[in-house]
Structure formats: C-alpha cells, structure tokens
Tab-separated table of C-alpha atoms in Angstrom:
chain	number	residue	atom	x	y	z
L	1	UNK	CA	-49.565	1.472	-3.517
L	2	UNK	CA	-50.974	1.631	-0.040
L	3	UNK	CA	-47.798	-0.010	1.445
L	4	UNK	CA	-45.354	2.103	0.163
L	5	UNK	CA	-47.429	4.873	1.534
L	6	UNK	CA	-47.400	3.466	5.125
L	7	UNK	CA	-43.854	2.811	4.704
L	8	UNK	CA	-42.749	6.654	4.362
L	9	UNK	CA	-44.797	7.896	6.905
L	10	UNK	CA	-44.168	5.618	9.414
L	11	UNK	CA	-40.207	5.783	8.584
L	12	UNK	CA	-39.690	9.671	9.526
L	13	UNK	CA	-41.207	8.858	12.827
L	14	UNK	CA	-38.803	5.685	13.274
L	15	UNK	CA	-36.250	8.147	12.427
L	16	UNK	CA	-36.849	10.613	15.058
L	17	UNK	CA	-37.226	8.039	17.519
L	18	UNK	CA	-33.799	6.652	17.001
L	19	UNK	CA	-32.502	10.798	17.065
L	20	UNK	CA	-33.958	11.212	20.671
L	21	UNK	CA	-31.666	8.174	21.962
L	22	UNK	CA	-28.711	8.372	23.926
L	23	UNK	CA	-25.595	6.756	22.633
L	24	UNK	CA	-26.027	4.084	26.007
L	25	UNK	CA	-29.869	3.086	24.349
L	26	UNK	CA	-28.787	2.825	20.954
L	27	UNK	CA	-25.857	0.373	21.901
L	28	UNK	CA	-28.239	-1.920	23.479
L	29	UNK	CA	-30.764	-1.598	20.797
L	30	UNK	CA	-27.722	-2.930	18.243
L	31	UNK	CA	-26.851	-5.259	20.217
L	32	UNK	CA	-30.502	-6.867	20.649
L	33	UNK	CA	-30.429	-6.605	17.228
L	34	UNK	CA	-27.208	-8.391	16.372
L	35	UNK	CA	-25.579	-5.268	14.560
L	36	UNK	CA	-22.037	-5.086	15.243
L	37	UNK	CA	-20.237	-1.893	15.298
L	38	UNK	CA	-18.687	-1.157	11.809
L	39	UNK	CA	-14.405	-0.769	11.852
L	40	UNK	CA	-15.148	2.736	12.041
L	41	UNK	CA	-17.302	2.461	15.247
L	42	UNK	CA	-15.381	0.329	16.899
L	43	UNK	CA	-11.945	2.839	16.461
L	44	UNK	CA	-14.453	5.588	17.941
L	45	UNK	CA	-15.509	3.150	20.491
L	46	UNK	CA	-11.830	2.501	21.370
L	47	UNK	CA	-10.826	6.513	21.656
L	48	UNK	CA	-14.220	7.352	23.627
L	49	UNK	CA	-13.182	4.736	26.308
L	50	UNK	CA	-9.799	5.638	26.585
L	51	UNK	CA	-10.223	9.411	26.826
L	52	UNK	CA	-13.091	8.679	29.349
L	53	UNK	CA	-10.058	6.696	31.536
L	54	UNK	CA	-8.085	9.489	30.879
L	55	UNK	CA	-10.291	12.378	32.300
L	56	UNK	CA	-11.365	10.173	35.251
L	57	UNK	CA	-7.505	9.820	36.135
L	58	UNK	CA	-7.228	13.220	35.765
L	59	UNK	CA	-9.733	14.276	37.983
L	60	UNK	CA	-8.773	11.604	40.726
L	61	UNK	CA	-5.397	13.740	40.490
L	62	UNK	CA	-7.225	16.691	40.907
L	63	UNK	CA	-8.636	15.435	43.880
L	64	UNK	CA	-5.622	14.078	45.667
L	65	UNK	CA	-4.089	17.675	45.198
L	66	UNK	CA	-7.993	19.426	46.850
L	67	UNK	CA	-7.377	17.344	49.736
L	68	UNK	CA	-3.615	18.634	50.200
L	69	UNK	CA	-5.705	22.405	49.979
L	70	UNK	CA	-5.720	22.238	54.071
L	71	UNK	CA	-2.117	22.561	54.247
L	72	UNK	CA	-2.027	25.085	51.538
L	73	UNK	CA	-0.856	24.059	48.032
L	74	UNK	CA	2.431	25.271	46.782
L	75	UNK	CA	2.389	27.510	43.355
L	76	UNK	CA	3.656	23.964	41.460
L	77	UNK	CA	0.575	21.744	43.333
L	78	UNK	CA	-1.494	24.620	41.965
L	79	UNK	CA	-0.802	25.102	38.710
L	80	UNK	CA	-1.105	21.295	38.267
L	81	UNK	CA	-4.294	21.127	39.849
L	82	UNK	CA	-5.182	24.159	37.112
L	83	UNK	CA	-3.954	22.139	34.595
L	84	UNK	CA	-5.151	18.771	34.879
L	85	UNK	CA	-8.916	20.071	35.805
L	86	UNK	CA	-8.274	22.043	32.096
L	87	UNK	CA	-7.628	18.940	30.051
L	88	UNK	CA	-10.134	16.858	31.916
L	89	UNK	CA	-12.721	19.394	30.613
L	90	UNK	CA	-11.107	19.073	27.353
L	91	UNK	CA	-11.180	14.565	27.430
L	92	UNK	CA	-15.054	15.303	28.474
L	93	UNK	CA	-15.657	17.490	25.447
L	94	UNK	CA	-13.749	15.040	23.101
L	95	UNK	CA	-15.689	12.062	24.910
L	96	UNK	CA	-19.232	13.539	24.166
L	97	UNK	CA	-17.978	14.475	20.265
L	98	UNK	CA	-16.765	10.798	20.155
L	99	UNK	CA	-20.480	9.999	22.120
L	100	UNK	CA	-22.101	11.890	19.420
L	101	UNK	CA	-20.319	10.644	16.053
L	102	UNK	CA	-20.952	6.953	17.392
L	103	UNK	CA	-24.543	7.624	18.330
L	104	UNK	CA	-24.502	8.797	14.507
L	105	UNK	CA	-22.989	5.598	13.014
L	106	UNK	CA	-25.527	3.253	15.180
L	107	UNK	CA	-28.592	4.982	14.436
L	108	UNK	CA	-27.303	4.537	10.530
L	109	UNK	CA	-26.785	1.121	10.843
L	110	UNK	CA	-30.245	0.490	13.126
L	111	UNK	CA	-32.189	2.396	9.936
L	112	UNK	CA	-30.018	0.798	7.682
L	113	UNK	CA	-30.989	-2.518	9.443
L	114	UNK	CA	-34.507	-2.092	9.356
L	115	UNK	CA	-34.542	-0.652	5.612
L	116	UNK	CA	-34.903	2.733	5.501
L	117	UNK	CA	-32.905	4.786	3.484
L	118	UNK	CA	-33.003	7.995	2.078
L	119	UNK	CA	-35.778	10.282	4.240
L	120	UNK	CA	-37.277	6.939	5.394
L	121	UNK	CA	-37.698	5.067	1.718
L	122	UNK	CA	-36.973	1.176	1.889
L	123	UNK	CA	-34.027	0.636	-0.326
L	124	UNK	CA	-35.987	-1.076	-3.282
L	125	UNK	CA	-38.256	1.840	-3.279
L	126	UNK	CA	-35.246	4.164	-3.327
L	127	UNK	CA	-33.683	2.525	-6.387
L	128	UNK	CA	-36.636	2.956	-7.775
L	129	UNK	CA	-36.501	6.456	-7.387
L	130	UNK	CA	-33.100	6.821	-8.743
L	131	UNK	CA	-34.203	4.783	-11.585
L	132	UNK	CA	-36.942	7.131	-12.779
L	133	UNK	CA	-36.753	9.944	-14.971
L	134	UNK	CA	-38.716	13.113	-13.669
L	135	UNK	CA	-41.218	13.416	-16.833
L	136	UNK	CA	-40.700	9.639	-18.303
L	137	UNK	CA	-39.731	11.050	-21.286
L	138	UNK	CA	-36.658	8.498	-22.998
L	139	UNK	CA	-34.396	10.341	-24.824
L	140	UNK	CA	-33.439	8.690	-28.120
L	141	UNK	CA	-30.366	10.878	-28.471
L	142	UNK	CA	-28.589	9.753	-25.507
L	143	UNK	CA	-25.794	7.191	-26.876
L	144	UNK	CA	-25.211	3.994	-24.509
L	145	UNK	CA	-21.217	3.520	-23.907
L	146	UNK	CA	-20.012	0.730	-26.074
L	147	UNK	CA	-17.307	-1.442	-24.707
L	148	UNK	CA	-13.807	-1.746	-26.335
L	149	UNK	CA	-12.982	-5.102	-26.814
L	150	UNK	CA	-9.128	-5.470	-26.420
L	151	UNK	CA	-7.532	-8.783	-24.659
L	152	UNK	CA	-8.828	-7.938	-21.596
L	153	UNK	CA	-12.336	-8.123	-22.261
L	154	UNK	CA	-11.427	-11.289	-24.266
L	155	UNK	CA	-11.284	-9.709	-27.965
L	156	UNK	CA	-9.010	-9.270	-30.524
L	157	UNK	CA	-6.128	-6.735	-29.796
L	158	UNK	CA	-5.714	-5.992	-33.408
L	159	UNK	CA	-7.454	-6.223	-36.524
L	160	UNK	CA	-7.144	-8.283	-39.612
L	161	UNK	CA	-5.160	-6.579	-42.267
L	162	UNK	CA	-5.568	-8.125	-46.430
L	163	UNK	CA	-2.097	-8.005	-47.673
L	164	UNK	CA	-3.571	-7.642	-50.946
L	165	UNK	CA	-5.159	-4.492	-49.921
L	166	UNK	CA	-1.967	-2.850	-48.415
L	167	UNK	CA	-0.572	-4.027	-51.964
L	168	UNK	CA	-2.959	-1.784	-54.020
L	169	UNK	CA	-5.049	-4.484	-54.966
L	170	UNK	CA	-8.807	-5.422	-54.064
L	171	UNK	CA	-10.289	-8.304	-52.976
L	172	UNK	CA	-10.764	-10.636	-55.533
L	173	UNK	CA	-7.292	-9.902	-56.849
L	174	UNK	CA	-7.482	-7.515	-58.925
L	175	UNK	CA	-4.622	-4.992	-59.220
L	176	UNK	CA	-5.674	-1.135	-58.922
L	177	UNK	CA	-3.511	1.057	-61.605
L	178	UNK	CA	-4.094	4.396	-61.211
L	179	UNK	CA	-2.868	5.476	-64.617
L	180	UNK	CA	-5.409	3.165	-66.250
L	181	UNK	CA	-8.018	5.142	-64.135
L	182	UNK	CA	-7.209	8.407	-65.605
C-alpha cells in the first residue's frame, strides 16, 4: 500500500546520497553504524594503504633528489627522479581505483544495511517481486521436479523384486504357460 510506496521513492534518493560520498564519509558512516568491512573490503583496504605508503615514499625520494637539483643532478639522479615521480603517479591512480571499488562495497553494505535492494525495494518487497508472475496466470503444464529417493535422501536404493514373477508366474501362484495361451 501507501508504505511500500514511500519506501521506493524515498530509497532512490537514499541511494544517491550515499553515491555523492567520499570513500573517507562512507567509512565513518559504517562505522557509526557497526558494519564491518566484508573480507573483500578489508584486502582492498589493506592494498589502498600500502600503495598510499608506497607513493608517499616515493615522492619523499623524489624530493631528496629536487633538493640535490642546485648542484646539478647527474644523468643516474635524473633518470631516478623520472622514474620514481612515474610510478608514484601510477600508486595514486591504483590508490583512487582501490578508493573507488571500496567506496562501492560500503555504500552496498550501508543500503544493504538499511534494506534496500534492488533500485531501492526492501528485500521482502523484492522477493515478492521475484515471486510474481507478470500476468498471474499459473500454468498447469509446468511439471514440479520430483525427488529421487536413493539412500541418501533416506529411501530405498533398490526395489522389491517377486521371485515368483521373475519365475514366470503371477502373484497368487499361478504358473504362466505360454503354450496353454495359444
């Protein structure tokens, strides 16, 4: 009804909120919340901080070797100045990637946290989705999968076998001759 209604409109705007955060917000916002990062944040968490160390060092070489510039750098102090200010600028591009995918997993886990799912539906109301047919229309010719019973789902593994039957006769006893027959 009139809840559910409320519910999706509000959630796309919850949504965008979270999408204009920095990664630096959103940790704070999980952590007020009590979310903890999921294994997979944490490993990003891990890599971001480590390549951030990384470019930092870098660029504290870079400017040990800018203040030796005075005296004139020889064509070795040069071309490691060249290179280290290179892979800094490729740690900071890594860093904000990393930034970006664990902005990504918090804002799934805030929206996760406060219910919304799929476009902003609560997750009861998206099951419910899921659940229903476009034109309610039950199909009578759809066959539901039987299980097998076998000793695993605590049936028989074989079947009972008459040994009067595999001798030709029937049931009561009676013996089947198929010359009398004919």
């Amino acid at each position: 009804g009139f809840d559910a209604d409320a519910e999706t409109s509000r959630a796309p705007a919850e949504e965008a909120a979270l999408d204009a955060l920095e990664l630096e917000q959103l940790l704070k916002m999980a952590d007020a919340a009590g979310l903890p990062l999921s294994a997979r944040g944490r490993v990003l968490q891990e890599q971001r901080s480590k390549r951030q160390a990384k470019a930092e060092n870098l660029l504290l070489e870079v400017g040990r070797i800018a203040a030796k510039e005075v005296e004139g750098l020889s064509e070795g102090q040069a071309s490691a100045k060249q290179r280290a200010e290179e892979r800094a600028a490729e740690l900071n591009e890594q860093v904000a990637s990393l930034g970006e995918q664990l902005a990504d997993i918090i804002r799934e886990q805030l929206a996760a946290a406060k219910g919304l799912v799929d476009g902003g539906k609560s997750r009861r109301a998206a099951a419910r989705a899921a659940d229903n047919d476009e034109d309610d229309f039950f199909d009578r010719t759809a066959k539901k999968k039987r299980r097998v019973g076998g000793a695993a789902a605590g049936g028989r593994t074989g079947r009972y076998l008459d040994p009067e039957l595999l001798s030709g006769g029937d049931a009561f006893g009676h013996e089947h001759d198929d010359a009398a027959k004919g």
